[in-house]
Amino acid sequence: MNATRSTDIARSGRERPERFPMALIVLHWLIAVCIIAMLGIGLYMVGLPRGLPFKAVLINFHKSLGLTIFLLVLMRIGVVMVSGRPPLPPMRAWQRAAASATQVLLYAAMIVMPVTGYLGSSFNTYGTRFWGLLLPKWGWDDKGLRHFWFTIHEITAWIFIALIALHVAGALKHQLIDRDGLLRRILP
């Protein structure tokens, strides 16, 4: 252990947390940027009038980006299963529980969002194009089922936004108040 590191540990009274593997760091930030774009596009496009050609372009881009994020999330889950995650720094039990619950709910939202979007699109006449490739539909033109899946999609989006805000607030708390080095684990 070098002198600077041992001085830092002595000052903080605890070991610095390990870093995430580079593959997880890259996937984390790539997914984060894509999700912010996805949510912004989704919120913008629902307010556009029907029949606007630009809205159709945005909807298809939204679908393609959403399915791409879904594939990246599956890849991230696979990398986590293979490489694991660094342990959390020492913290109160309620903070550890809140961090774990938020993480599980974020992953759930990242899976529920594209699945419900795809299912909602399966119950209309247009289907889903993935970067131009028409994917198989799992349904038929059914306004009730389309509304059901898109309602879950929309509710999940608002929950997802709240979870992202909570995740960012927690990271900032650890960085600015606790100064426990937690954020450094995931920075490039």
Coordinates of C-alpha atoms in Angstrom, one line a residue:
M1 CA 0.0 0.0 0.0
N2 CA 1.5 3.3 -1.0
A3 CA 1.9 6.2 1.5
T4 CA -0.9 8.4 -0.1
R5 CA -3.4 5.6 0.0
S6 CA -2.6 4.7 3.7
T7 CA -2.8 8.3 4.7
D8 CA -6.2 8.6 3.0
I9 CA -7.4 5.4 4.8
A10 CA -6.1 6.7 8.1
R11 CA -7.9 10.0 7.5
S12 CA -11.2 8.5 6.5
G13 CA -11.1 5.6 8.9
R14 CA -12.1 3.1 6.3
E15 CA -10.9 1.4 3.1
R16 CA -11.8 2.9 -0.2
P17 CA -14.4 0.8 -2.1
E18 CA -13.3 -1.3 -5.0
R19 CA -14.2 -0.1 -8.5
F20 CA -16.6 -1.7 -10.9
P21 CA -15.1 -3.7 -13.8
M22 CA -14.6 -1.4 -16.8
A23 CA -17.3 -3.3 -18.8
L24 CA -19.9 -2.4 -16.1
I25 CA -18.7 1.2 -16.0
V26 CA -19.1 1.6 -19.8
L27 CA -22.5 -0.1 -19.8
H28 CA -23.7 1.9 -16.8
W29 CA -23.0 5.3 -18.5
L30 CA -24.0 4.2 -21.9
I31 CA -27.4 2.9 -20.6
A32 CA -27.8 6.1 -18.4
V33 CA -27.3 8.4 -21.4
C34 CA -29.6 6.3 -23.6
I35 CA -32.3 6.2 -20.8
I36 CA -32.2 10.0 -20.3
A37 CA -32.6 10.4 -24.1
M38 CA -35.3 7.8 -24.2
L39 CA -37.4 9.4 -21.4
G40 CA -36.9 12.9 -22.9
I41 CA -38.1 11.7 -26.3
G42 CA -41.0 9.8 -24.8
L43 CA -42.2 12.7 -22.8
Y44 CA -41.8 15.0 -25.8
M45 CA -43.5 12.8 -28.5
V46 CA -46.7 12.1 -26.5
G47 CA -47.5 15.8 -26.6
L48 CA -47.2 16.0 -30.4
P49 CA -50.4 16.0 -32.5
R50 CA -51.5 12.8 -34.2
G51 CA -50.6 12.4 -37.9
L52 CA -47.5 14.5 -37.7
P53 CA -44.8 12.7 -39.8
F54 CA -42.1 13.7 -37.4
K55 CA -44.0 12.0 -34.6
A56 CA -43.9 8.7 -36.5
V57 CA -40.1 9.1 -36.9
L58 CA -39.7 9.8 -33.1
I59 CA -41.9 6.8 -32.2
N60 CA -39.8 4.4 -34.3
F61 CA -36.6 5.9 -32.9
H62 CA -38.0 5.6 -29.4
K63 CA -38.9 1.9 -30.0
S64 CA -35.5 1.1 -31.5
L65 CA -33.6 2.9 -28.8
G66 CA -35.8 1.2 -26.1
L67 CA -35.0 -2.3 -27.4
T68 CA -31.3 -1.4 -27.7
I69 CA -31.3 -0.4 -24.1
F70 CA -33.1 -3.6 -23.2
L71 CA -30.3 -5.6 -24.9
L72 CA -27.6 -3.5 -23.1
V73 CA -29.4 -4.1 -19.8
L74 CA -29.4 -7.9 -20.4
M75 CA -25.7 -7.7 -21.2
R76 CA -25.1 -5.7 -18.0
I77 CA -27.0 -8.3 -16.0
G78 CA -24.8 -11.0 -17.6
V79 CA -21.6 -9.1 -16.8
V80 CA -22.7 -8.6 -13.2
M81 CA -23.5 -12.3 -12.8
V82 CA -20.0 -13.2 -14.1
S83 CA -17.9 -10.5 -12.5
G84 CA -19.9 -9.5 -9.5
R85 CA -20.2 -6.1 -7.9
P86 CA -17.9 -4.4 -5.5
P87 CA -19.2 -4.3 -1.9
L88 CA -20.9 -1.2 -0.5
P89 CA -18.9 0.8 2.0
P90 CA -19.9 0.7 5.6
M91 CA -23.3 2.3 6.1
R92 CA -26.4 2.1 8.2
A93 CA -28.7 -0.9 7.6
W94 CA -31.6 1.3 6.3
Q95 CA -29.2 2.9 3.8
R96 CA -28.0 -0.5 2.6
A97 CA -31.6 -1.7 2.3
A98 CA -32.6 1.5 0.4
A99 CA -29.7 1.1 -1.9
S100 CA -30.5 -2.5 -2.6
A101 CA -34.2 -1.8 -3.1
T102 CA -33.5 1.1 -5.5
Q103 CA -31.1 -1.0 -7.5
V104 CA -33.6 -3.9 -7.9
L105 CA -36.4 -1.4 -8.8
L106 CA -34.2 0.3 -11.4
Y107 CA -33.4 -3.0 -13.0
A108 CA -37.1 -3.9 -12.9
A109 CA -38.0 -0.7 -14.6
M110 CA -35.3 -1.2 -17.2
I111 CA -37.0 -4.5 -18.1
V112 CA -40.6 -3.6 -17.7
M113 CA -40.3 -0.4 -19.9
P114 CA -39.2 -2.1 -23.1
V115 CA -41.4 -5.2 -22.6
T116 CA -44.6 -3.2 -22.1
G117 CA -43.7 -0.9 -24.9
Y118 CA -43.2 -3.9 -27.3
L119 CA -46.4 -5.6 -26.1
G120 CA -48.3 -2.3 -26.5
S121 CA -47.0 -2.0 -30.0
S122 CA -47.9 -5.6 -30.7
F123 CA -51.5 -4.7 -30.3
N124 CA -51.7 -2.1 -33.1
T125 CA -51.5 -2.2 -36.9
Y126 CA -48.0 -0.8 -37.1
G127 CA -46.0 -3.2 -34.9
T128 CA -42.4 -2.5 -33.9
R129 CA -39.4 -1.7 -36.2
F130 CA -36.0 -2.3 -34.7
W131 CA -33.7 0.0 -36.6
G132 CA -35.9 -0.6 -39.7
L133 CA -36.4 -4.3 -39.2
L134 CA -40.0 -5.2 -38.6
L135 CA -40.2 -7.5 -35.6
P136 CA -42.9 -10.2 -35.1
K137 CA -46.1 -9.0 -33.4
W138 CA -47.4 -10.9 -30.4
G139 CA -50.9 -9.7 -30.8
W140 CA -53.5 -8.2 -33.1
D141 CA -55.1 -4.8 -33.4
D142 CA -56.8 -4.4 -30.1
K143 CA -57.3 -0.9 -28.6
G144 CA -58.0 -2.2 -25.1
L145 CA -54.9 -4.4 -24.8
R146 CA -52.8 -1.7 -26.4
H147 CA -54.1 0.8 -23.9
F148 CA -53.5 -1.7 -21.0
W149 CA -49.8 -2.2 -21.9
F150 CA -49.1 1.5 -22.7
T151 CA -50.7 2.5 -19.4
I152 CA -48.2 0.2 -17.6
H153 CA -45.5 1.6 -19.8
E154 CA -46.4 5.2 -18.8
I155 CA -46.8 4.5 -15.1
T156 CA -43.5 2.7 -15.1
A157 CA -41.9 5.7 -16.8
W158 CA -42.9 8.0 -14.0
I159 CA -41.7 5.5 -11.4
F160 CA -38.5 5.2 -13.3
I161 CA -37.9 8.9 -13.3
A162 CA -38.4 9.0 -9.5
L163 CA -36.0 6.1 -9.1
I164 CA -33.4 7.8 -11.2
A165 CA -33.7 11.0 -9.1
L166 CA -33.4 8.9 -6.0
H167 CA -30.3 7.1 -7.4
V168 CA -28.6 10.3 -8.4
A169 CA -29.5 11.9 -5.0
G170 CA -28.0 9.0 -3.2
A171 CA -24.8 9.1 -5.3
L172 CA -24.5 12.8 -4.6
K173 CA -25.1 12.3 -0.9
H174 CA -22.3 9.8 -0.8
Q175 CA -20.0 12.1 -2.8
L176 CA -20.7 15.4 -1.1
I177 CA -21.8 14.6 2.4
D178 CA -20.4 11.2 3.4
R179 CA -17.3 11.5 1.2
D180 CA -17.0 7.8 1.2
G181 CA -15.7 7.4 -2.3
L182 CA -18.7 5.4 -3.4
L183 CA -19.2 7.4 -6.7
R184 CA -15.5 6.8 -7.7
R185 CA -16.4 3.1 -8.1
I186 CA -18.5 3.8 -11.2
L187 CA -16.7 6.8 -12.8
P188 CA -14.7 6.2 -15.9

